[in-house]
Short mmCIF file of C-alpha atoms in Angstrom, two decimals:
data_model
loop_
_atom_site.label_atom_id
_atom_site.label_comp_id
_atom_site.label_asym_id
_atom_site.label_seq_id
_atom_site.Cartn_x
_atom_site.Cartn_y
_atom_site.Cartn_z
CA UNK A 1 0.00 0.00 0.00
CA UNK A 2 2.85 2.40 0.74
CA UNK A 3 4.41 1.51 -2.62
CA UNK A 4 1.11 2.32 -4.30
CA UNK A 5 0.79 5.70 -2.59
CA UNK A 6 4.39 6.71 -3.33
CA UNK A 7 4.10 5.57 -6.95
CA UNK A 8 0.86 7.52 -7.40
CA UNK A 9 2.71 10.79 -6.79
CA UNK A 10 5.51 9.85 -9.17
CA UNK A 11 3.00 8.89 -11.86
CA UNK A 12 1.22 12.23 -11.31
CA UNK A 13 4.47 14.02 -12.19
CA UNK A 14 5.63 15.00 -8.70
CA UNK A 15 9.17 14.84 -7.40
CA UNK A 16 8.88 12.56 -4.34
CA UNK A 17 11.26 12.54 -1.40
CA UNK A 18 10.89 9.76 1.19
CA UNK A 19 12.32 10.61 4.60
CA UNK A 20 13.46 7.61 6.65
CA UNK A 21 15.19 7.06 10.00
CA UNK A 22 16.68 3.80 8.80
CA UNK A 23 16.96 1.41 5.89
CA UNK A 24 13.69 0.75 4.07
CA UNK A 25 13.21 -1.97 1.48
CA UNK A 26 11.08 -2.15 -1.68
CA UNK A 27 11.07 1.59 -2.41
CA UNK A 28 9.73 2.13 -5.96
CA UNK A 29 12.00 3.58 -8.62
CA UNK A 30 12.08 7.32 -9.15
CA UNK A 31 11.92 8.30 -5.48
CA UNK A 32 14.58 10.28 -3.64
CA UNK A 33 15.47 8.86 -0.22
CA UNK A 34 16.55 11.35 2.45
CA UNK A 35 17.79 11.10 6.03
CA UNK A 36 15.03 12.22 8.39
CA UNK A 37 17.66 13.19 10.98
CA UNK A 38 18.52 16.19 8.78
CA UNK A 39 15.07 17.60 9.57
CA UNK A 40 14.45 16.37 13.11
CA UNK A 41 17.00 14.18 14.89
CA UNK A 42 15.60 11.00 16.37
CA UNK A 43 16.74 11.67 19.93
CA UNK A 44 13.77 9.94 21.54
CA UNK A 45 10.69 9.12 19.50
CA UNK A 46 7.40 9.85 21.23
CA UNK A 47 4.72 7.21 20.74
CA UNK A 48 1.04 7.21 21.55
CA UNK A 49 0.75 4.91 24.56
CA UNK A 50 -2.62 3.34 23.78
CA UNK A 51 -1.91 2.50 20.13
CA UNK A 52 1.90 2.33 20.09
CA UNK A 53 1.85 4.63 17.08
CA UNK A 54 4.76 7.06 16.51
CA UNK A 55 2.20 9.62 15.29
CA UNK A 56 3.33 12.40 17.69
CA UNK A 57 6.88 12.15 16.32
CA UNK A 58 5.57 12.16 12.74
CA UNK A 59 3.35 15.18 13.47
CA UNK A 60 6.25 17.19 14.85
CA UNK A 61 8.48 16.09 11.97
CA UNK A 62 6.21 17.44 9.24
CA UNK A 63 5.93 20.84 10.89
CA UNK A 64 9.71 21.19 11.05
CA UNK A 65 10.07 19.99 7.45
CA UNK A 66 7.60 22.60 6.21
CA UNK A 67 9.35 25.35 8.18
CA UNK A 68 12.76 24.48 6.70
CA UNK A 69 11.78 24.32 3.05
CA UNK A 70 9.64 26.29 0.65
CA UNK A 71 7.40 24.88 -2.08
CA UNK A 72 6.93 21.49 -0.45
CA UNK A 73 3.89 19.48 0.65
CA UNK A 74 3.87 16.68 3.20
CA UNK A 75 1.87 13.51 2.45
CA UNK A 76 1.50 10.48 4.67
CA UNK A 77 2.33 7.19 2.97
CA UNK A 78 -1.35 6.26 3.03
CA UNK A 79 -2.36 9.23 0.85
CA UNK A 80 -3.05 8.26 -2.77
CA UNK A 81 -2.55 11.01 -5.36
CA UNK A 82 -5.48 11.28 -7.78
CA UNK A 83 -4.24 14.37 -9.63
CA UNK A 84 -1.28 16.74 -9.18
CA UNK A 85 -1.15 19.00 -6.13
CA UNK A 86 -0.85 22.72 -6.81
CA UNK A 87 -1.05 25.73 -4.51
CA UNK A 88 -0.46 29.43 -5.08
CA UNK A 89 -0.67 30.40 -1.40
CA UNK A 90 1.54 27.64 -0.01
CA UNK A 91 -1.44 26.33 1.96
CA UNK A 92 -2.59 22.81 1.14
CA UNK A 93 -4.85 21.15 3.71
CA UNK A 94 -8.42 19.95 3.81
CA UNK A 95 -11.43 19.15 5.94
CA UNK A 96 -11.82 15.48 6.86
CA UNK A 97 -15.10 15.97 8.74
CA UNK A 98 -17.39 18.77 9.80
CA UNK A 99 -15.20 19.29 12.86
CA UNK A 100 -11.56 19.05 11.91
CA UNK A 101 -8.88 19.46 9.25
CA UNK A 102 -6.54 16.49 8.91
CA UNK A 103 -2.78 16.84 8.58
CA UNK A 104 -2.24 13.67 6.52
CA UNK A 105 -1.67 15.92 3.51
CA UNK A 106 -0.30 19.28 4.57
CA UNK A 107 1.22 22.34 2.99
CA UNK A 108 1.93 25.52 4.99
CA UNK A 109 4.20 28.34 3.84
CA UNK A 110 7.27 28.90 6.04
CA UNK A 111 5.87 32.27 7.21
CA UNK A 112 2.51 30.77 8.24
CA UNK A 113 1.29 31.83 11.67
CA UNK A 114 -0.33 28.40 12.03
CA UNK A 115 3.01 26.71 11.37
CA UNK A 116 4.74 28.89 13.96
CA UNK A 117 2.06 28.04 16.55
CA UNK A 118 2.35 24.30 15.78
CA UNK A 119 6.12 24.28 16.19
CA UNK A 120 5.91 26.21 19.46
CA UNK A 121 3.17 23.92 20.79
CA UNK A 122 4.90 20.64 19.88
CA UNK A 123 8.21 21.77 21.35
CA UNK A 124 6.81 20.94 24.82
CA UNK A 125 5.87 17.28 25.26
CA UNK A 126 3.74 18.23 28.27
CA UNK A 127 1.94 21.21 26.77
CA UNK A 128 -1.74 21.37 27.71
CA UNK A 129 -3.96 21.83 24.63
CA UNK A 130 -5.88 25.08 24.64
CA UNK A 131 -8.94 23.48 23.04
CA UNK A 132 -9.71 20.98 25.77
CA UNK A 133 -12.81 21.44 27.97
CA UNK A 134 -12.15 23.42 31.14
CA UNK A 135 -12.50 20.36 33.39
CA UNK A 136 -9.94 18.36 31.40
CA UNK A 137 -7.51 21.29 31.28
CA UNK A 138 -7.87 21.66 35.04
CA UNK A 139 -7.13 17.94 35.52
CA UNK A 140 -3.96 18.19 33.43
CA UNK A 141 -2.87 21.39 35.18
CA UNK A 142 -3.34 19.80 38.60
CA UNK A 143 -1.29 16.79 37.52
CA UNK A 144 1.44 19.10 36.22
CA UNK A 145 1.46 21.13 39.44
CA UNK A 146 1.73 17.88 41.42
CA UNK A 147 4.88 16.94 39.52
CA UNK A 148 3.23 14.28 37.33
CA UNK A 149 2.61 16.02 34.00
CA UNK A 150 0.72 14.09 31.30
CA UNK A 151 2.69 13.86 28.07
CA UNK A 152 1.27 13.90 24.56
CA UNK A 153 1.65 10.13 24.37
CA UNK A 154 -0.96 9.76 27.12
CA UNK A 155 -3.30 12.46 25.88
CA UNK A 156 -6.16 11.99 23.42
CA UNK A 157 -5.32 10.72 19.94
CA UNK A 158 -4.34 13.48 17.52
CA UNK A 159 -3.29 16.03 20.16
CA UNK A 160 -0.35 17.11 17.98
CA UNK A 161 -2.09 16.22 14.73
CA UNK A 162 -5.56 17.08 13.41
CA UNK A 163 -6.78 18.58 16.69
CA UNK A 164 -3.83 20.95 16.94
CA UNK A 165 -3.87 21.85 13.24
CA UNK A 166 -7.60 22.60 13.27
CA UNK A 167 -7.32 24.73 16.42
CA UNK A 168 -4.45 26.88 15.18
CA UNK A 169 -5.92 27.27 11.68
CA UNK A 170 -9.04 28.70 13.32
CA UNK A 171 -6.99 30.82 15.73
CA UNK A 172 -4.95 32.41 12.95
CA UNK A 173 -7.77 32.68 10.43
CA UNK A 174 -5.86 30.48 7.97
CA UNK A 175 -8.72 27.98 8.08
CA UNK A 176 -10.03 29.92 5.07
CA UNK A 177 -7.47 28.10 2.93
CA UNK A 178 -8.72 24.62 3.86
CA UNK A 179 -10.09 22.57 0.98
CA UNK A 180 -13.48 20.84 1.10
CA UNK A 181 -13.74 17.17 2.14
CA UNK A 182 -14.08 16.02 -1.46
CA UNK A 183 -10.58 17.27 -2.23
CA UNK A 184 -8.39 15.19 0.13
CA UNK A 185 -10.70 12.95 2.21
CA UNK A 186 -13.61 11.93 -0.05
CA UNK A 187 -13.99 8.53 1.65
CA UNK A 188 -14.70 8.94 5.34
CA UNK A 189 -13.28 6.90 8.20
CA UNK A 190 -16.73 5.36 8.63
CA UNK A 191 -16.75 4.18 4.99
CA UNK A 192 -13.10 3.08 4.91
CA UNK A 193 -13.92 -0.60 4.35
CA UNK A 194 -15.21 0.33 0.89
CA UNK A 195 -11.56 0.72 -0.09
CA UNK A 196 -11.01 -3.04 0.09
CA UNK A 197 -14.51 -4.38 -0.46
CA UNK A 198 -14.90 -6.07 -3.85
CA UNK A 199 -17.57 -4.58 -6.06
CA UNK A 200 -18.15 -1.63 -3.72
CA UNK A 201 -17.66 0.93 -6.52
CA UNK A 202 -15.80 3.23 -4.16
CA UNK A 203 -14.80 5.33 -7.19
CA UNK A 204 -18.20 7.01 -6.93
CA UNK A 205 -16.75 9.14 -4.11
CA UNK A 206 -13.96 10.44 -6.36
CA UNK A 207 -15.10 13.60 -8.13
CA UNK A 208 -13.35 16.08 -10.47
CA UNK A 209 -12.31 18.11 -7.41
CA UNK A 210 -10.69 15.11 -5.69
CA UNK A 211 -6.91 15.42 -5.43
CA UNK A 212 -6.12 12.64 -2.96
CA UNK A 213 -7.71 9.67 -1.17
CA UNK A 214 -6.84 8.75 2.40
CA UNK A 215 -6.34 4.99 2.81
CA UNK A 216 -6.42 4.94 6.66
CA UNK A 217 -3.26 2.84 6.59
CA UNK A 218 -3.12 1.31 10.07
CA UNK A 219 -6.79 0.28 10.04
CA UNK A 220 -6.84 -0.95 6.43
CA UNK A 221 -3.62 -2.95 6.89
CA UNK A 222 -5.21 -4.65 9.88
CA UNK A 223 -8.35 -5.34 7.85
CA UNK A 224 -6.30 -6.86 5.02
CA UNK A 225 -4.33 -9.02 7.44
CA UNK A 226 -7.35 -10.29 9.35
CA UNK A 227 -10.04 -10.60 6.68
CA UNK A 228 -8.44 -10.55 3.24
CA UNK A 229 -5.45 -12.85 3.57
CA UNK A 230 -3.07 -9.89 3.37
CA UNK A 231 -3.86 -9.05 -0.27
CA UNK A 232 -6.55 -6.63 -1.49
CA UNK A 233 -9.20 -8.23 -3.66
CA UNK A 234 -8.46 -7.40 -7.33
CA UNK A 235 -12.01 -6.02 -7.71
CA UNK A 236 -11.65 -3.61 -4.75
CA UNK A 237 -10.62 0.00 -5.27
CA UNK A 238 -7.13 -0.58 -3.85
CA UNK A 239 -6.83 -3.81 -5.85
CA UNK A 240 -7.64 -1.99 -9.09
CA UNK A 241 -5.23 0.83 -8.28
CA UNK A 242 -2.43 -1.67 -7.59
CA UNK A 243 -2.95 -3.07 -11.09
CA UNK A 244 -3.11 0.42 -12.62
CA UNK A 245 0.27 1.41 -11.16
CA UNK A 246 1.94 -1.94 -11.70
CA UNK A 247 2.39 -2.83 -8.03
CA UNK A 248 2.58 -6.54 -7.17
CA UNK A 249 1.35 -7.15 -3.60
CA UNK A 250 3.38 -10.36 -3.44
CA UNK A 251 6.58 -8.38 -3.96
CA UNK A 252 6.28 -6.58 -0.62
CA UNK A 253 3.65 -8.41 1.42
CA UNK A 254 2.16 -7.09 4.60
CA UNK A 255 3.93 -8.57 7.62
CA UNK A 256 1.95 -11.32 9.23
CA UNK A 257 -0.24 -10.16 12.06
CA UNK A 258 0.92 -11.48 15.43
CA UNK A 259 -1.02 -14.53 16.43
CA UNK A 260 -3.75 -13.76 18.91
CA UNK A 261 -3.63 -15.79 22.11
CA UNK A 262 -6.00 -18.72 22.03
CA UNK A 263 -9.16 -17.89 24.01
CA UNK A 264 -9.95 -19.94 27.03
CA UNK A 265 -12.83 -22.35 26.46
CA UNK A 266 -15.94 -21.48 28.48
CA UNK A 267 -15.39 -24.40 30.86
CA UNK A 268 -12.00 -22.96 31.84
CA UNK A 269 -13.25 -19.43 32.56
CA UNK A 270 -14.11 -20.14 36.16
CA UNK A 271 -12.69 -19.41 39.58
CA UNK A 272 -13.29 -15.68 39.71
CA UNK A 273 -12.78 -15.58 43.49
CA UNK A 274 -16.41 -15.43 44.65
CA UNK A 275 -19.62 -17.14 43.70
CA UNK A 276 -19.93 -15.62 40.26
CA UNK A 277 -23.03 -15.41 38.13
CA UNK A 278 -21.05 -15.77 34.91
CA UNK A 279 -19.60 -19.04 36.19
CA UNK A 280 -23.11 -20.27 37.00
CA UNK A 281 -24.46 -19.19 33.61
CA UNK A 282 -21.60 -20.85 31.73
CA UNK A 283 -21.97 -24.06 33.71
CA UNK A 284 -25.70 -24.11 32.94
CA UNK A 285 -25.12 -23.46 29.24
CA UNK A 286 -27.00 -20.15 29.46
CA UNK A 287 -26.51 -17.56 26.72
CA UNK A 288 -26.43 -14.86 29.43
CA UNK A 289 -22.81 -15.71 30.28
CA UNK A 290 -19.52 -15.49 28.42
CA UNK A 291 -20.68 -17.93 25.75
CA UNK A 292 -22.77 -15.23 24.07
CA UNK A 293 -24.41 -12.12 25.55
CA UNK A 294 -22.24 -11.46 28.65
CA UNK A 295 -25.18 -9.99 30.57
CA UNK A 296 -24.01 -11.72 33.74
CA UNK A 297 -20.82 -9.65 33.86
CA UNK A 298 -22.98 -6.59 34.46
CA UNK A 299 -25.36 -8.48 36.73
CA UNK A 300 -22.45 -9.58 38.92
CA UNK A 301 -21.61 -5.93 39.59
CA UNK A 302 -25.24 -4.99 40.23
CA UNK A 303 -26.37 -8.01 42.22
CA UNK A 304 -23.40 -9.20 44.26
CA UNK A 305 -23.98 -6.66 47.08
CA UNK A 306 -27.62 -7.84 47.26
CA UNK A 307 -27.09 -11.61 47.37
CA UNK A 308 -27.57 -12.02 51.12
CA UNK A 309 -30.80 -10.01 51.25
CA UNK A 310 -34.33 -11.43 51.36
CA UNK A 311 -35.38 -10.10 47.97
CA UNK A 312 -38.47 -10.57 45.87
CA UNK A 313 -37.40 -11.19 42.26
CA UNK A 314 -39.82 -11.42 39.36
CA UNK A 315 -38.71 -13.36 36.29
CA UNK A 316 -40.73 -12.58 33.18
CA UNK A 317 -39.95 -15.59 31.05
CA UNK A 318 -37.60 -18.46 31.79
CA UNK A 319 -36.24 -19.43 28.41
CA UNK A 320 -35.00 -16.37 26.56
CA UNK A 321 -37.72 -16.75 23.95
CA UNK A 322 -36.76 -20.32 23.05
CA UNK A 323 -40.30 -21.51 23.70
CA UNK A 324 -41.64 -19.36 20.88
CA UNK A 325 -39.78 -21.16 18.11
CA UNK A 326 -38.52 -24.33 19.85
CA UNK A 327 -41.14 -25.31 22.48
CA UNK A 328 -39.60 -28.76 22.91
CA UNK A 329 -36.52 -27.11 24.47
CA UNK A 330 -38.44 -25.01 26.99
CA UNK A 331 -38.18 -27.41 29.96
CA UNK A 332 -34.40 -27.71 29.77
CA UNK A 333 -33.80 -23.98 29.26
CA UNK A 334 -36.24 -22.95 31.98
CA UNK A 335 -34.78 -25.45 34.46
CA UNK A 336 -31.23 -24.14 33.88
CA UNK A 337 -32.42 -20.55 34.36
CA UNK A 338 -34.23 -21.28 37.60
CA UNK A 339 -31.37 -23.27 39.09
CA UNK A 340 -28.95 -20.45 38.27
CA UNK A 341 -31.04 -17.77 39.98
CA UNK A 342 -31.99 -19.95 42.98
CA UNK A 343 -28.32 -20.75 43.58
CA UNK A 344 -27.12 -17.18 43.19
CA UNK A 345 -29.76 -15.64 45.47
CA UNK A 346 -30.01 -18.13 48.39
CA UNK A 347 -32.48 -16.02 50.42
CA UNK A 348 -34.61 -14.56 47.64
CA UNK A 349 -38.19 -15.51 46.81
CA UNK A 350 -39.04 -15.72 43.12
CA UNK A 351 -42.18 -15.17 41.11
CA UNK A 352 -41.80 -16.59 37.62
CA UNK A 353 -44.21 -15.89 34.74
CA UNK A 354 -44.23 -17.72 31.45
CA UNK A 355 -46.62 -19.15 28.88
CA UNK A 356 -46.30 -22.80 29.94
CA UNK A 357 -48.96 -24.38 32.17
CA UNK A 358 -46.51 -25.30 34.94
CA UNK A 359 -42.90 -24.72 36.01
CA UNK A 360 -40.37 -27.44 35.11
CA UNK A 361 -39.28 -27.77 38.75
CA UNK A 362 -40.65 -27.08 42.22
CA UNK A 363 -38.95 -25.12 44.98
CA UNK A 364 -40.24 -23.61 48.23
CA UNK A 365 -38.92 -20.20 47.19
CA UNK A 366 -40.54 -20.26 43.73
CA UNK A 367 -44.06 -19.23 42.74
CA UNK A 368 -44.98 -19.90 39.14
CA UNK A 369 -47.82 -18.10 37.31
CA UNK A 370 -48.87 -18.96 33.73
CA UNK A 371 -49.10 -15.75 31.71
CA UNK A 372 -49.28 -14.86 28.01
CA UNK A 373 -47.96 -11.26 28.52
CA UNK A 374 -50.76 -9.73 26.43
CA UNK A 375 -52.55 -8.22 29.44
CA UNK A 376 -50.64 -5.76 31.69
CA UNK A 377 -53.24 -6.21 34.44
CA UNK A 378 -52.60 -9.96 34.53
CA UNK A 379 -48.86 -9.37 34.78
CA UNK A 380 -49.35 -6.90 37.65
CA UNK A 381 -51.68 -9.25 39.51
CA UNK A 382 -49.09 -12.05 39.41
CA UNK A 383 -46.65 -10.09 41.59
CA UNK A 384 -48.53 -9.96 44.87
CA UNK A 385 -45.70 -8.13 46.69
CA UNK A 386 -43.45 -5.35 45.44
CA UNK A 387 -40.47 -6.80 43.53
CA UNK A 388 -36.92 -5.64 44.21
CA UNK A 389 -35.66 -6.86 40.83
CA UNK A 390 -37.53 -7.62 37.60
CA UNK A 391 -35.77 -9.43 34.75
CA UNK A 392 -37.67 -9.68 31.47
CA UNK A 393 -36.41 -12.55 29.35
CA UNK A 394 -39.78 -13.64 28.01
CA UNK A 395 -40.98 -13.63 24.40
CA UNK A 396 -39.01 -10.45 23.47
CA UNK A 397 -41.99 -9.15 21.48
CA UNK A 398 -41.92 -5.35 21.75
CA UNK A 399 -45.45 -4.94 23.12
CA UNK A 400 -44.89 -7.77 25.63
CA UNK A 401 -41.73 -6.05 26.93
CA UNK A 402 -43.62 -2.76 27.22
CA UNK A 403 -46.64 -4.44 28.86
CA UNK A 404 -44.31 -5.91 31.46
CA UNK A 405 -42.66 -2.57 32.21
CA UNK A 406 -46.00 -0.74 32.39
CA UNK A 407 -47.36 -3.37 34.77
CA UNK A 408 -44.42 -3.88 37.11
CA UNK A 409 -42.28 -0.72 37.16
CA UNK A 410 -44.95 1.13 39.24
CA UNK A 411 -44.90 -1.77 41.73
CA UNK A 412 -41.09 -1.98 41.86
CA UNK A 413 -39.65 -1.25 45.31
CA UNK A 414 -37.76 1.98 45.85
CA UNK A 415 -34.17 1.42 44.76
CA UNK A 416 -35.23 -1.55 42.64
CA UNK A 417 -33.89 -2.56 39.24
CA UNK A 418 -35.93 -3.30 36.12
CA UNK A 419 -34.04 -5.20 33.40
CA UNK A 420 -35.12 -6.21 29.91
CA UNK A 421 -32.90 -8.53 27.87
CA UNK A 422 -32.51 -9.11 24.13
CA UNK A 423 -33.94 -5.80 22.96
CA UNK A 424 -33.13 -6.49 19.32
CA UNK A 425 -34.61 -9.97 18.93
CA UNK A 426 -38.30 -9.76 18.22
CA UNK A 427 -39.94 -13.04 17.01
CA UNK A 428 -41.96 -12.37 13.87
CA UNK A 429 -44.96 -14.54 14.89
CA UNK A 430 -45.56 -12.41 18.00
CA UNK A 431 -44.46 -8.93 16.95
CA UNK A 432 -47.43 -6.57 16.52
CA UNK A 433 -47.63 -4.60 13.30
CA UNK A 434 -46.39 -1.07 13.87
CA UNK A 435 -44.95 -1.73 17.33
CA UNK A 436 -42.21 0.66 18.39
CA UNK A 437 -39.12 -1.30 19.42
CA UNK A 438 -38.40 -1.21 23.13
CA UNK A 439 -34.79 -0.23 22.40
CA UNK A 440 -35.96 2.78 20.37
CA UNK A 441 -38.53 3.72 23.02
CA UNK A 442 -35.96 3.89 25.82
CA UNK A 443 -33.18 5.28 23.65
CA UNK A 444 -35.42 8.24 22.84
CA UNK A 445 -35.84 8.76 26.58
CA UNK A 446 -32.07 8.60 27.14
CA UNK A 447 -31.48 11.18 24.40
CA UNK A 448 -34.37 13.57 24.97
CA UNK A 449 -35.68 12.93 28.48
CA UNK A 450 -39.11 12.07 27.06
CA UNK A 451 -40.77 8.90 25.78
CA UNK A 452 -42.14 8.94 22.24
CA UNK A 453 -44.71 6.29 21.30
CA UNK A 454 -47.17 6.14 18.36
CA UNK A 455 -49.94 5.18 20.80
CA UNK A 456 -50.85 8.37 22.73
CA UNK A 457 -52.03 6.32 25.69
CA UNK A 458 -48.73 4.43 25.93
CA UNK A 459 -46.77 7.65 25.41
CA UNK A 460 -48.55 9.32 28.32
CA UNK A 461 -48.27 6.19 30.48
CA UNK A 462 -44.51 5.89 30.00
CA UNK A 463 -43.92 9.60 30.46
CA UNK A 464 -45.76 9.24 33.75
CA UNK A 465 -42.96 6.93 34.92
CA UNK A 466 -40.22 9.52 34.36
CA UNK A 467 -40.40 11.04 37.84
CA UNK A 468 -39.64 7.64 39.39
CA UNK A 469 -36.72 6.75 37.10
CA UNK A 470 -33.42 7.75 38.69
CA UNK A 471 -31.29 6.03 36.04
CA UNK A 472 -31.83 4.48 32.61
CA UNK A 473 -29.09 2.68 30.70
CA UNK A 474 -29.28 0.98 27.29
CA UNK A 475 -26.25 -1.24 26.78
CA UNK A 476 -25.02 -2.43 23.36
CA UNK A 477 -24.34 -6.08 22.61
CA UNK A 478 -21.21 -7.31 24.41
CA UNK A 479 -20.91 -3.73 25.78
CA UNK A 480 -19.07 -2.80 22.57
CA UNK A 481 -19.62 0.73 21.31
CA UNK A 482 -21.35 0.75 17.95
CA UNK A 483 -23.12 -2.58 18.41
CA UNK A 484 -26.90 -2.73 18.48
CA UNK A 485 -28.80 -1.97 21.68
CA UNK A 486 -29.28 -5.18 23.62
CA UNK A 487 -29.93 -4.69 27.35
CA UNK A 488 -32.03 -2.22 29.32
CA UNK A 489 -31.47 -1.39 33.01
CA UNK A 490 -33.74 1.10 34.80
CA UNK A 491 -33.23 2.11 38.43
CA UNK A 492 -36.19 3.29 40.48
CA UNK A 493 -35.66 6.20 42.84
#
C-alpha cells in the first residue's frame, strides 16, 4: 500500500522525497530517499501509549520539514494522489469531517502563523492543549502542578495532529485556505472498508475536485491481514489501483499479524474468586454468560452486594424466547435458568411468569404463574408483593416487553432494578404490526428525556414513569460501542 501511494505521486508528475530514519526496502524507482535526521533528529521518539503509534513524532516532523523548506507538501504514505497537487498560497490542507482538518496531507508556507504556533506547541511534550474542555484542562494542570505532567503520548489521539492543526488554523484565520472534504478525504473513516470491499464501486466518491484519497493505513492494513489474507481483492478500489500502477502485492507483502492468544474455552473461565453469576451461567449453558451475551458480567456488579438479602425477584420468562420457536426445548432452558437464579440468590423468593402451564421444577422459594404477557393487568396481579428486581427474558416481542414494564415498574420497590434482555430480537410470529421497538422507546428517553410512542395512551403512560426513574441505561451487545442496543437497566428512585 505504501508503494502504491508513493508511486501515485511519481505517476502524477511530482518529485517525491521519502524521509526515513533507517533502511527501508522495496522503495519504488524514481523516489529520492533522504535522512530524516537532517530535519528532526531521532533523539527519543514519542509514541502514543494506547496504540503504540509514533504519530506524535511524525506530526512534529512534518511541521519542522515545512518550516525548513519552501514549495513542499507533506503527504502520509497512506495518501493516494489522484491528480497533481498545486497551490499558489503555499497552503494545502483539507477538511476530513465537519469538525476538523486532517494533517495527513499538509502544505503551509514557512511564514505561516499556524506553522509557527504548531512548532511552538509541539516543542513541549507536556503542553496542555488550549482546546480541551475546562474540566480536562484543570485535571492536566493539577497533575502538572503535582509533579506528574501528562505527556502527549498519554493524551487523546491526535493532540499534535488534526486537533492541533484545526485549532491553530481557526486561531490564525488560515482555516479559510482549507479545501473541502471532497478534495483530500472523499472517503470517510466510517466508509473506509469500501476501499477493500470487492464490487463496492468506491470510485463514486472520487469527483473532479478530488486530489487525494486517504487509505487509513493502520486500520486498512489490519483489515487486510485479518479478513483478506493480506492481499486486497483485485475487484476492490485498492486492488484496481495496484494493477493500474503496476504494483505486485506479493513483492512486498504485509507482515503477518501477530497470532492472537487462544481464548480460554468457556469451561476454563471459572474461579473468579467469589460465587460468580457468569460461572453459574456458563456451567448451565446459558446464553447470558460469556458464551454469548455477557449480561451476567454486568449483573455480577449490580447483584453481588444484594445476594444475602431477602429479595423478591420477578422473572418474566424463563427461556429467553426459546419456547416461541422451539417449544420442545423449553423445559431444559427454563430449568437451567431457575437453578442459576436460585443458587445465586439463596435467600430470595421468586415469582416466575411464562406461557407454559406449569414450572419445570418445584422449589419452596418459587411461585410460578402462567401468563401470556398480552394483558398488563394480569402481569401486575401475578406479583402480589413489590419486587426488588424484575428481569424480562420472556418472548421479546416489543409490546410484551412494554406491557411488562407498564405493569411492574410502578410496583417496583424503591431502589429496585428493572431489566429487559434481548432488545433487538423480536420473534416475527408475536411482533405486533407497527410496534415501536423497546430499544428505540428507551433510547429516545435517554437522548431527549421524554418517551415517544405512536400510541398516545402508551406515550402518556410511559412519560408518567419519568419522575420515578433515577437512572436508565441501554447497553449495546457485548458492551461494545457501535453494536446494536441489547440490554435495558432502569433504576427506580
